[in-house]
XYZ file of N, CA and C in Angstrom:
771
model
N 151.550 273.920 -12.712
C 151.836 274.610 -13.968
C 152.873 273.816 -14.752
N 153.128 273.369 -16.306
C 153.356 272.819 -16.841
C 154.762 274.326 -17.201
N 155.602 273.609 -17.481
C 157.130 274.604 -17.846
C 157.346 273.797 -19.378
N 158.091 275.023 -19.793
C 158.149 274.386 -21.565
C 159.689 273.672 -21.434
N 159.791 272.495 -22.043
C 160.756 271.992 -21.586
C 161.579 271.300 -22.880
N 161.142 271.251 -23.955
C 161.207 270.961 -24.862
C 162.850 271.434 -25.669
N 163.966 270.676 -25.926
C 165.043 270.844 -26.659
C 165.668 269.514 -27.350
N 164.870 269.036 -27.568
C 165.343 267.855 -28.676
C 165.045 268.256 -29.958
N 165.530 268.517 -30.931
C 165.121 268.689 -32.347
C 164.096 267.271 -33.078
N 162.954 267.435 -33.251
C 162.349 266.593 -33.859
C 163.075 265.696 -35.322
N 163.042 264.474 -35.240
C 163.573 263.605 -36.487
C 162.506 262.539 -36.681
N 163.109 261.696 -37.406
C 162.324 260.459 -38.069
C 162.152 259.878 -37.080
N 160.734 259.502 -36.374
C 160.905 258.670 -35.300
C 160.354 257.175 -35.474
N 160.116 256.705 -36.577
C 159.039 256.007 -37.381
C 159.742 253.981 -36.712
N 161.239 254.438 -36.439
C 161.533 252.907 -35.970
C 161.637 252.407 -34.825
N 160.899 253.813 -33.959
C 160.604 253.280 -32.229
C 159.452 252.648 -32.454
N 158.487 253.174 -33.221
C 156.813 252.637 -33.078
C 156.509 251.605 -33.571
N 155.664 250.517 -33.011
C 155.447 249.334 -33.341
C 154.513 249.581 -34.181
N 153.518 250.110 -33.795
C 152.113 250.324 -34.784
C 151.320 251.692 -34.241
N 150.248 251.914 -35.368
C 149.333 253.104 -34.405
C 147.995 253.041 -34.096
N 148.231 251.296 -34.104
C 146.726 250.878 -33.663
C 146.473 250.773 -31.755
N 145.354 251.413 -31.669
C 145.636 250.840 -29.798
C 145.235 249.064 -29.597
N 146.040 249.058 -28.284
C 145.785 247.730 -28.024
C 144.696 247.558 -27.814
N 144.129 246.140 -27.969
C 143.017 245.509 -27.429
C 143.018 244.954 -26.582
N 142.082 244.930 -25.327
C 142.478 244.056 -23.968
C 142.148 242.978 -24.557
N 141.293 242.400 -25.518
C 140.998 241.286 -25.368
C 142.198 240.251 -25.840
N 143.042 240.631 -26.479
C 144.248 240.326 -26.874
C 145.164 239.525 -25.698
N 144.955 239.706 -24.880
C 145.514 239.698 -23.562
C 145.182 238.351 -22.642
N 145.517 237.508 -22.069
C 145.812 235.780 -21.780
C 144.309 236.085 -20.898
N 144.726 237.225 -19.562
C 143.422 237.051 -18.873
C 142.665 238.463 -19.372
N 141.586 238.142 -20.193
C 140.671 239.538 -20.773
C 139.821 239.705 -19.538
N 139.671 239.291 -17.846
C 139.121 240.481 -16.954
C 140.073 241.104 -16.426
N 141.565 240.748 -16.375
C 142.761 241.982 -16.175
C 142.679 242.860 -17.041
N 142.518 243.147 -18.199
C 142.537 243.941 -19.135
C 141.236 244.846 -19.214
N 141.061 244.938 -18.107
C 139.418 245.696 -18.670
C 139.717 246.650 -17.587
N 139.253 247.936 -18.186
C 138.953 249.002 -17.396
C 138.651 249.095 -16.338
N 137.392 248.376 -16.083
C 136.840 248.623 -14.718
C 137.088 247.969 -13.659
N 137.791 246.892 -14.244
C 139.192 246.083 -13.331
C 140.089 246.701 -12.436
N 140.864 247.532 -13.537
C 142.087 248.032 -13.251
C 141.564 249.398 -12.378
N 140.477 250.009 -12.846
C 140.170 251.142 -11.927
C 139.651 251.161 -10.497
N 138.984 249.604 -10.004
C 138.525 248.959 -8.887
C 139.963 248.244 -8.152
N 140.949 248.022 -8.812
C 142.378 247.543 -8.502
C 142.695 249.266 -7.731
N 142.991 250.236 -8.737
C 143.784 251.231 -8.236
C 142.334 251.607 -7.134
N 141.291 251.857 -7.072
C 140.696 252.158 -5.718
C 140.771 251.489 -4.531
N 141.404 249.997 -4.908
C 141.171 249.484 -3.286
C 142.775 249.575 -3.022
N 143.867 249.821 -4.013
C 145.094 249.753 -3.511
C 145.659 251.335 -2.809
N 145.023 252.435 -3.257
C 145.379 253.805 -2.981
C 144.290 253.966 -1.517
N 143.469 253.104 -1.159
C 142.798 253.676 -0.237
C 142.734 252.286 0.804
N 143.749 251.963 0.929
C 144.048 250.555 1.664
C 144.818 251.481 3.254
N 145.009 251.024 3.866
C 145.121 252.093 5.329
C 146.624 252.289 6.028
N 147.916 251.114 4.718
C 148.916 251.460 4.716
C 149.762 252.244 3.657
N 148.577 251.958 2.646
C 149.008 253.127 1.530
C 148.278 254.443 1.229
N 147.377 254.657 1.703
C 146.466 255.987 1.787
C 147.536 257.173 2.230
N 147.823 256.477 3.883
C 149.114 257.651 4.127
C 150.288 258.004 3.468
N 150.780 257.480 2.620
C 151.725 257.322 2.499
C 151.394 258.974 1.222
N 150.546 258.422 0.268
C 150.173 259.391 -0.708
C 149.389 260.695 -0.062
N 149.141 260.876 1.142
C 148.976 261.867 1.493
C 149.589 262.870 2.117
N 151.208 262.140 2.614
C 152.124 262.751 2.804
C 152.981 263.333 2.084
N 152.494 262.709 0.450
C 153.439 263.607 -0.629
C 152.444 264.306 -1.001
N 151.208 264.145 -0.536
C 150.267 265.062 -1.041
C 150.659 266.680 -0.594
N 150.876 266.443 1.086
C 151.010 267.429 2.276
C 152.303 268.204 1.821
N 153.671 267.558 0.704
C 154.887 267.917 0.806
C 155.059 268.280 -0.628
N 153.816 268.280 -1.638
C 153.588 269.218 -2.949
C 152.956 270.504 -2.325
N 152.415 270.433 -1.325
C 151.274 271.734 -1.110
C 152.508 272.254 -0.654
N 153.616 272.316 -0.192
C 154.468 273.015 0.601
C 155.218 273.520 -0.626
N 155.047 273.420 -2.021
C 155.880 273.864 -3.218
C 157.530 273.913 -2.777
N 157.691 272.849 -2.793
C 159.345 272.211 -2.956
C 159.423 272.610 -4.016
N 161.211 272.534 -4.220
C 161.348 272.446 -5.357
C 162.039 271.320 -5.660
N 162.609 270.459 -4.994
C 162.866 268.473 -4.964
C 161.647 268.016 -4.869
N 161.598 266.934 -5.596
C 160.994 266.275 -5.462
C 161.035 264.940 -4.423
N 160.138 264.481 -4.526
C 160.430 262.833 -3.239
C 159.606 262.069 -3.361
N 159.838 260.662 -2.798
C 158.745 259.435 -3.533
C 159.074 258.557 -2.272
N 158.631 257.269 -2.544
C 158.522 256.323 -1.795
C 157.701 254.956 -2.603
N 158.598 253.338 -2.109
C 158.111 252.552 -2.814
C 157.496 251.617 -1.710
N 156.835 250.713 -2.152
C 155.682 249.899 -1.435
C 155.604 248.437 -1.338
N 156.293 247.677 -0.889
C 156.423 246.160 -0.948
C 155.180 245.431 -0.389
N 154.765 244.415 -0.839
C 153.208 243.889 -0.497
C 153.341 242.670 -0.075
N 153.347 242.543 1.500
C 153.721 241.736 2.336
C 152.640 240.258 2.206
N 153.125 238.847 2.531
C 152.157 237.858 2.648
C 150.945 238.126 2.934
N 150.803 238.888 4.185
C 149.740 239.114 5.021
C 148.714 240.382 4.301
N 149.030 240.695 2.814
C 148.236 241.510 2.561
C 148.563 243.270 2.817
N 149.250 243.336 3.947
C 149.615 244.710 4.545
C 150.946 245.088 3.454
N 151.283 246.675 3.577
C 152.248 246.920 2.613
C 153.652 248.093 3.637
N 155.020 247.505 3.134
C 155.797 248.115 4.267
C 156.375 249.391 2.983
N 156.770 250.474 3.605
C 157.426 251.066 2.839
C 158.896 251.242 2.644
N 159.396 252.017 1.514
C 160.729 251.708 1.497
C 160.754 253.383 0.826
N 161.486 254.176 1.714
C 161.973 255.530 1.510
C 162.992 255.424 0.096
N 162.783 256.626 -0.550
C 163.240 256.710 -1.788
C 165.083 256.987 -1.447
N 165.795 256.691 -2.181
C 167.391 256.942 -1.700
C 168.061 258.254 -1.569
N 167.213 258.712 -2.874
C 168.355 260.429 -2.919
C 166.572 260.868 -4.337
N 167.199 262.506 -3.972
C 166.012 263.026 -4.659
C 166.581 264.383 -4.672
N 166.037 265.081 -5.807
C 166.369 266.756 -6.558
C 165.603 266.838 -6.948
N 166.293 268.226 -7.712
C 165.486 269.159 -9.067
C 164.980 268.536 -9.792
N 163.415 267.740 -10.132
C 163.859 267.118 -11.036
C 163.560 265.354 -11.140
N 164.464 265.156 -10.427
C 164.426 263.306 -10.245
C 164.682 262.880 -8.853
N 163.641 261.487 -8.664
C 163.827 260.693 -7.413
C 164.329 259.198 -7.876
N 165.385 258.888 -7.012
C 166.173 257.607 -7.400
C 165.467 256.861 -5.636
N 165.304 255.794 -6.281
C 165.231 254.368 -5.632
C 166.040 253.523 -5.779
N 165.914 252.235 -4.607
C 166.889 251.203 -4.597
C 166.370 250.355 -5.620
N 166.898 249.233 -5.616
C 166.671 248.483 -6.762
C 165.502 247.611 -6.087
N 164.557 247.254 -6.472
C 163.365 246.844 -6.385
C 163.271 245.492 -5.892
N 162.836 244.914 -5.080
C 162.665 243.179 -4.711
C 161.399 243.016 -5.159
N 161.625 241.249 -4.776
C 160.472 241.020 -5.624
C 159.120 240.929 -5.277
N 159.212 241.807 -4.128
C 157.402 242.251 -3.896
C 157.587 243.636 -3.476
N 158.440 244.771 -4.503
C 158.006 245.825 -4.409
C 157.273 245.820 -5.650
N 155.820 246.298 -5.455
C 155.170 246.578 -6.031
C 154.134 248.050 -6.662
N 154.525 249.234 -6.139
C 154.272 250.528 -6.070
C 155.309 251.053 -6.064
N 155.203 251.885 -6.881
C 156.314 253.273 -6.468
C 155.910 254.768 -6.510
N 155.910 255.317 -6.056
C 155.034 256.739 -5.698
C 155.816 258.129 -5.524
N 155.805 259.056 -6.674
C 156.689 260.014 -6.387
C 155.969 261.691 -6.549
N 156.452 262.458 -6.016
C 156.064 263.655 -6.197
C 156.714 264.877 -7.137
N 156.548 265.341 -7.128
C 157.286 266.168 -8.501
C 156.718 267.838 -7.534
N 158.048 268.586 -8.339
C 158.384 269.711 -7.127
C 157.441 270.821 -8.139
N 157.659 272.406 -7.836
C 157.493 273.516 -8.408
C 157.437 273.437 -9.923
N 156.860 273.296 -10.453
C 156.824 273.688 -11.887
C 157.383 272.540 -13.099
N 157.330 271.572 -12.282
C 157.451 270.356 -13.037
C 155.906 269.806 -13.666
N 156.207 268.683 -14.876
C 154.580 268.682 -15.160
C 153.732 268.276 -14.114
N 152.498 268.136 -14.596
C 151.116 267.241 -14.026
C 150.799 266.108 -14.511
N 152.024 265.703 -15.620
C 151.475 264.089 -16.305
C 152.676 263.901 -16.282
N 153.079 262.196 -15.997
C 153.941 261.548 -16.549
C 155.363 262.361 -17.605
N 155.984 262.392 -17.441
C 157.399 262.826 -18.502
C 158.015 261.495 -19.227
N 158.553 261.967 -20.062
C 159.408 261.155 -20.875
C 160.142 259.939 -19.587
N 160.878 261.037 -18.494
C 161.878 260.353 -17.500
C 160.952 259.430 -16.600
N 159.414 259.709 -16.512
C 158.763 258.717 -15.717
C 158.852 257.771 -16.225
N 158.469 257.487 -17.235
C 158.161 256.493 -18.231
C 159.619 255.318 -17.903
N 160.446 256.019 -18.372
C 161.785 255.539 -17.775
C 162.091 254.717 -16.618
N 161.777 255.603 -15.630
C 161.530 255.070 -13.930
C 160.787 254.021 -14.359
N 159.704 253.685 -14.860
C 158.802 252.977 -14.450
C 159.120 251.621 -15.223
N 159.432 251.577 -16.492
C 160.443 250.776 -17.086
C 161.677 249.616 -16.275
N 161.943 250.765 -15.685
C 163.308 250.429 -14.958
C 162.737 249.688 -13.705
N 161.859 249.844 -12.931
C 161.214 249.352 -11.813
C 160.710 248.302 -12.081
N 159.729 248.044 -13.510
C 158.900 246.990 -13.918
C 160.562 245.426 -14.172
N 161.567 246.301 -14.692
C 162.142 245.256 -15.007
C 162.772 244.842 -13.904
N 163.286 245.920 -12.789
C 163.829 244.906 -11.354
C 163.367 244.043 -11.030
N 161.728 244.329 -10.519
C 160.738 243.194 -10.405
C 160.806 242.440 -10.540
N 160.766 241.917 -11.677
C 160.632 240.961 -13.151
C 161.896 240.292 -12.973
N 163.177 241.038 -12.496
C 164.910 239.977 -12.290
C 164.723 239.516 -11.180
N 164.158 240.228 -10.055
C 163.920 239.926 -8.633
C 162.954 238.408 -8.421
N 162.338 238.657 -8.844
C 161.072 237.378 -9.460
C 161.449 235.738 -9.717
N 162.600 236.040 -10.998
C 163.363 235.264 -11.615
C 163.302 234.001 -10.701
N 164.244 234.020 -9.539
C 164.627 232.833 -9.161
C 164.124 233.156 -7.628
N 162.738 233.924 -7.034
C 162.529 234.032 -6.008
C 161.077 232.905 -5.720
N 160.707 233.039 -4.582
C 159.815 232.026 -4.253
C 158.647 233.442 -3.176
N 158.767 234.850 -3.550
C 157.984 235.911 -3.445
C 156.799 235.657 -3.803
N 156.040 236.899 -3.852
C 154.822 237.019 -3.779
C 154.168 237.039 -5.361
N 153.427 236.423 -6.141
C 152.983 235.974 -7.384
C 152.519 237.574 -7.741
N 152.954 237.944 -8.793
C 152.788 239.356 -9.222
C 151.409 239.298 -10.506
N 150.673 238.322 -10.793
C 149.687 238.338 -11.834
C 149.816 238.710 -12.124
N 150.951 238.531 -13.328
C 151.326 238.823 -14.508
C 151.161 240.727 -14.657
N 151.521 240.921 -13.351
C 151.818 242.594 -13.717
C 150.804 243.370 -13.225
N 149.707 242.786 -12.747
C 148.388 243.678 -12.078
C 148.938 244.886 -11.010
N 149.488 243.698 -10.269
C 150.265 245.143 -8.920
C 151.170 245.904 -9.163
N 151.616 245.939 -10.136
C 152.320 247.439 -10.562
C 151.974 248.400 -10.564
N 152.075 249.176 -9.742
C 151.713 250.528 -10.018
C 152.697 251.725 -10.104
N 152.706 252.491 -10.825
C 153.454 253.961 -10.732
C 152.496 255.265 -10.542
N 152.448 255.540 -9.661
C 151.689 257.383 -8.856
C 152.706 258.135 -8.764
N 152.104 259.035 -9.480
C 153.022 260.127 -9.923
C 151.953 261.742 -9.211
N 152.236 262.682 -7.971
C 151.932 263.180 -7.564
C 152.345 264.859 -7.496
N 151.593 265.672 -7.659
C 151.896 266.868 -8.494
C 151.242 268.030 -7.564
N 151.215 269.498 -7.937
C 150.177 270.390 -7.002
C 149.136 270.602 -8.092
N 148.757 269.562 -9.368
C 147.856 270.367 -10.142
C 146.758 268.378 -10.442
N 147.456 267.327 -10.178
C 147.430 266.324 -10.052
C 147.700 265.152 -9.712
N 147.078 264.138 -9.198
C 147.524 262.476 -9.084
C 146.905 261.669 -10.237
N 148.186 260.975 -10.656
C 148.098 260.113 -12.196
C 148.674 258.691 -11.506
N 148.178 257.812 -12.147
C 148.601 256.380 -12.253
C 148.997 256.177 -13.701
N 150.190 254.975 -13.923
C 150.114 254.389 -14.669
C 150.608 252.823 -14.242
N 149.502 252.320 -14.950
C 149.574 251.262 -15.168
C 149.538 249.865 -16.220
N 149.668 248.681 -15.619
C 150.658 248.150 -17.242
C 148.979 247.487 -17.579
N 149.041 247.615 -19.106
C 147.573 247.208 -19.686
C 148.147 245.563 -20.251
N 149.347 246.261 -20.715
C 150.257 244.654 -21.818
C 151.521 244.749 -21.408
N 151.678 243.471 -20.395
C 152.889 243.345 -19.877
C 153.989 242.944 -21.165
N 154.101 241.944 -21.643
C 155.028 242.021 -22.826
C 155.461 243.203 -23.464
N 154.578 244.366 -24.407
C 154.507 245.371 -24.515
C 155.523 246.284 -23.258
N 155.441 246.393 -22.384
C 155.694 247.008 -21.168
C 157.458 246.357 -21.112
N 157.680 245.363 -20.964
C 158.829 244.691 -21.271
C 160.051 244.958 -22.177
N 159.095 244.460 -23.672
C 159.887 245.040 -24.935
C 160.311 246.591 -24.735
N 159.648 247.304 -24.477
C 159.941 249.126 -24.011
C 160.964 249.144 -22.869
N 161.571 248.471 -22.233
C 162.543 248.361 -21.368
C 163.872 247.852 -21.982
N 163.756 246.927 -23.332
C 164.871 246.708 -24.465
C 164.677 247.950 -24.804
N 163.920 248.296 -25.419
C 163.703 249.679 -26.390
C 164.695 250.776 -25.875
N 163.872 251.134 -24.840
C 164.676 252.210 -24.071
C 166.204 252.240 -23.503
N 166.327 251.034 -23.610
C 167.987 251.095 -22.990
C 168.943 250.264 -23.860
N 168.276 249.969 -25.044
C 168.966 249.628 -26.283
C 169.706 250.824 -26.869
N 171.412 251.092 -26.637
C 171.746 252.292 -27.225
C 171.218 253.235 -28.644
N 170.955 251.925 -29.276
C 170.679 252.594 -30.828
C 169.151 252.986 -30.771
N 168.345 252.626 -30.013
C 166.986 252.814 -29.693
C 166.530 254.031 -28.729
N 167.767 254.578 -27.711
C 166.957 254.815 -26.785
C 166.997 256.883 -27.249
N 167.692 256.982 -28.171
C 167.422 258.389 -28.938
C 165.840 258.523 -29.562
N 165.328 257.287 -30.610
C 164.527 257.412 -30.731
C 163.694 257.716 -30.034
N 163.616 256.779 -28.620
C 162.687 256.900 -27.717
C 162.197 258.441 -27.347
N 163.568 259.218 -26.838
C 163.594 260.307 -26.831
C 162.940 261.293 -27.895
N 163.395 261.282 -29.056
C 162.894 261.557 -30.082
C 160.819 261.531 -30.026
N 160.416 260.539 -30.039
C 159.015 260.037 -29.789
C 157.971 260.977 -28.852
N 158.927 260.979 -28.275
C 158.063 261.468 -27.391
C 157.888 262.820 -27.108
N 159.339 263.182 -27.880
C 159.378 264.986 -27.692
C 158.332 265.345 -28.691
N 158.754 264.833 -30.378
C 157.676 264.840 -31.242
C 156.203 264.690 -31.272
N 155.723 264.078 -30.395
C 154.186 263.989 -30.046
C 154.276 264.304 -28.960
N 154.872 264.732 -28.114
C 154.219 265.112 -26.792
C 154.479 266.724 -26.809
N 155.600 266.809 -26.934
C 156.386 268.404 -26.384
C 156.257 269.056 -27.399
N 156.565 269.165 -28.471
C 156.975 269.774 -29.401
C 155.308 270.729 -30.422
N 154.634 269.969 -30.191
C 153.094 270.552 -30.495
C 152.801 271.493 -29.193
N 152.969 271.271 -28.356
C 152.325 272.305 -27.326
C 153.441 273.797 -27.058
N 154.752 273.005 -27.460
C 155.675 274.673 -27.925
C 155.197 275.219 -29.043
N 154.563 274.628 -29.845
C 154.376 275.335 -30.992
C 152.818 275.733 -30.968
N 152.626 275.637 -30.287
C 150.762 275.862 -29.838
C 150.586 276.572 -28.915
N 151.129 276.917 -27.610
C 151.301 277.719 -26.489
C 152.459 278.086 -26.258
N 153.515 278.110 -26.868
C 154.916 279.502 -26.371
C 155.124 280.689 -27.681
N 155.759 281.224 -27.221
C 156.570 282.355 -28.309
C 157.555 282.178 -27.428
N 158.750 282.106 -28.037
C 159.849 281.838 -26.641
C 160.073 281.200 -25.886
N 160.322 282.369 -24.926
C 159.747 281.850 -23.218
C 158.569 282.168 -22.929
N 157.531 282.935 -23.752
C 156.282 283.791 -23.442
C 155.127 282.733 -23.551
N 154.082 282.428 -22.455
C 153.130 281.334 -22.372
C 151.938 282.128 -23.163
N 151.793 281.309 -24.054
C 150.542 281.872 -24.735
C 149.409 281.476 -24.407
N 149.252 280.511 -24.141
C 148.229 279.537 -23.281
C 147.938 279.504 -21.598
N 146.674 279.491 -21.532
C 146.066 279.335 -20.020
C 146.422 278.256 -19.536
N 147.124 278.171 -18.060
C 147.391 277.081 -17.657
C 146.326 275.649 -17.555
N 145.630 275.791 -17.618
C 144.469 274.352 -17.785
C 144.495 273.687 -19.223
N 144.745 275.062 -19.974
C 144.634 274.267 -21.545
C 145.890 273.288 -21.817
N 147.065 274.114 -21.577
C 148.083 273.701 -21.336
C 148.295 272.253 -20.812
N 148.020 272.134 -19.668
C 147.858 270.532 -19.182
C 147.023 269.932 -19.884
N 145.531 270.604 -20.209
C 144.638 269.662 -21.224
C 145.420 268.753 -22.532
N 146.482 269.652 -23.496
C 146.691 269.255 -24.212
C 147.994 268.627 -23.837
N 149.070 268.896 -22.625
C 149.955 267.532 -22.267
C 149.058 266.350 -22.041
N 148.298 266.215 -21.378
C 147.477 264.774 -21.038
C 147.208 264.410 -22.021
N 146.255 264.849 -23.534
C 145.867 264.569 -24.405
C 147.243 263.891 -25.100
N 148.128 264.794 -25.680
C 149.291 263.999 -26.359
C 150.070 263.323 -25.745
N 149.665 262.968 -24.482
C 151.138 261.962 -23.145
C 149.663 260.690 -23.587
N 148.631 260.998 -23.697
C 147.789 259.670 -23.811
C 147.525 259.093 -25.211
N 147.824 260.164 -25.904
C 148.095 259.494 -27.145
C 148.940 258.627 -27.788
N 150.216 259.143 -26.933
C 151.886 258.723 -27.070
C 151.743 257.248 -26.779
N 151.250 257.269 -25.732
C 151.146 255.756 -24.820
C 150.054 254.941 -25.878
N 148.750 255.339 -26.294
C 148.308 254.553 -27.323
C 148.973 254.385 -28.635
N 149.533 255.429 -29.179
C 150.502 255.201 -30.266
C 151.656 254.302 -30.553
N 152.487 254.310 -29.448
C 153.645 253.463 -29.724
C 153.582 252.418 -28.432
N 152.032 252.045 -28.669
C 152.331 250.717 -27.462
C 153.014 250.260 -26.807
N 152.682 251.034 -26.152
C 153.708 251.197 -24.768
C 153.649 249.348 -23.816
N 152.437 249.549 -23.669
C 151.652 248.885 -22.769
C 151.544 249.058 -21.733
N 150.783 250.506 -21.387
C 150.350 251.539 -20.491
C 149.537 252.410 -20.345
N 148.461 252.028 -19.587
C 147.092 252.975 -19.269
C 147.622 254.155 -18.375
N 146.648 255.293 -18.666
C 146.976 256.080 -17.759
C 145.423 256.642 -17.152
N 145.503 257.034 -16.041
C 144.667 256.920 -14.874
C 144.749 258.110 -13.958
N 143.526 258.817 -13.837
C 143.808 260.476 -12.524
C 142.829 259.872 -11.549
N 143.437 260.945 -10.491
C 142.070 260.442 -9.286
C 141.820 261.916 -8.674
N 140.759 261.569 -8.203
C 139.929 262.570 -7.034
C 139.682 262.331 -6.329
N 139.213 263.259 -4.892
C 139.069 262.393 -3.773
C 137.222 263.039 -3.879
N 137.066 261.615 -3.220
C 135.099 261.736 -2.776
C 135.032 263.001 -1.209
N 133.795 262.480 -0.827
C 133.599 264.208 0.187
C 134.203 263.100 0.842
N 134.422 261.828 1.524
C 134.778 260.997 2.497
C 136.611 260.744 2.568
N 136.510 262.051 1.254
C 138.434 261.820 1.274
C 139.082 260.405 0.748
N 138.297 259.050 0.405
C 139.033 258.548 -0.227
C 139.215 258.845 -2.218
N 140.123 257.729 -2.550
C 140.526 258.432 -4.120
C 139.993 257.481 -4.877
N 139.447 258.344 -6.043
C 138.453 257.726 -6.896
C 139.424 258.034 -8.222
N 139.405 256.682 -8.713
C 140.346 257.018 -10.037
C 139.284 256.712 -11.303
N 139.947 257.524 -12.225
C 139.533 257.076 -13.690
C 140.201 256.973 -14.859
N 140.216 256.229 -15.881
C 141.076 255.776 -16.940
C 140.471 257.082 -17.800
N 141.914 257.460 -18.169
C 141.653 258.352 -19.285
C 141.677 257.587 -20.507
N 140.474 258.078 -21.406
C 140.330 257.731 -22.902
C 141.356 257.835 -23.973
């Protein structure tokens, strides 16, 4: 169930956004990274690989138990192909903090407690920012594992109503949003952005108050809709991605439109 969460007063948000055209993969150095059915054959063989399968099924097992902390775990991708994990540091109401990232952590995977959303938040976005750029310092002057230009990134974000991926479509894009966001004079806007197209239409579309006017499905229908718009709007450089599991229990993802 999605909680109304919304208290930023909407303003001019017009000098976070680059443009409101979506990206084009073809734009992009390698155009078969950039393609859909790439990235969705990437997230199927990486979520159903036999050291990371468990891992997401144990936050699967520890949403069904309706916490109200949340908890995560990140994923380093060893020479040999195999992936070790790395327990998240501290975790609440709310938010999971990690260590600072080396340069072959490549996943990070968190769960979200009682009544937190089913898509991505403003603060994921954040996390994921913040992770993409450890990487990226970790990288710098290491002799690690070659990150193609950003393919193995992943962020799973795990819920009792859903599992979402995001992942980077335009690494540059993805980059610049890590100035953006932690540029003091920028990172209100950011805030701003996202309350305005994401939050702020669905308070005014499903609450009176505190009173839910809306059925919980619609509700998430239209967070996903404006959290996927957001991300095409102010080029992010970030797909977003749900999965299901087949009758054989592994997870079948798909790029949302």
């Amino acid at each position: 169930m999605l909680s109304q969460k919304s208290n930023v007063v909407a303003d001019s948000v017009q000098d976070f956004y680059v443009n409101l055209d979506k990206v084009e993969y073809l734009e992009a150095v390698d155009s078969s990274f950039h393609s859909y059915t790439f990235l969705v054959n990437r997230l199927n063989q990486l979520t159903n690989h036999p050291d990371v399968k468990p891992e997401m099924e144990a936050l699967e097992a520890y949403v069904d138990g309706n916490p109200v902390n949340e908890d995560g775990v990140e994923l380093q991708l060893e020479s040999d192909g195999s992936y070790t994990s790395v327990p998240r540091v501290s975790t609440g109401n709310g938010f999971t903090s990690f260590a600072t990232a080396s340069a072959n952590t490549v996943v990070q995977i968190h769960a979200h407690g009682v009544g937190d959303y089913d898509y991505p938040s403003d603060g994921d976005l954040v996390l994921l920012s913040e992770f993409l750029n450890q990487v990226k310092e970790a990288n710098t002057n290491s002799n690690g594992i070659v990150l193609n230009n950003g393919q193995n990134i992943t962020a799973i974000m795990i819920s009792d109503g859903n599992i979402v991926a995001l992942r980077i479509g335009n690494l540059s894009q993805l980059e610049n949003l890590y100035d953006r966001i932690f540029n003091q004079n920028l990172h209100d806007f950011f805030l701003r952005a996202y309350n305005s197209r994401v939050i702020e239409p669905i308070d005014e579309e499903c609450f009176a108050g505190t009173n839910q006017l809306c059925a919980d499905l619609i509700l998430e229908e239209k967070y996903k809709n404006n959290f996927d718009k957001f991300l095409d709007d102010v080029n992010l450089g970030i797909d977003l991605f749900t999965a299901t599991k087949d009758s054989d229990g592994n997870y079948v993802w798909n790029c949302v439109d």
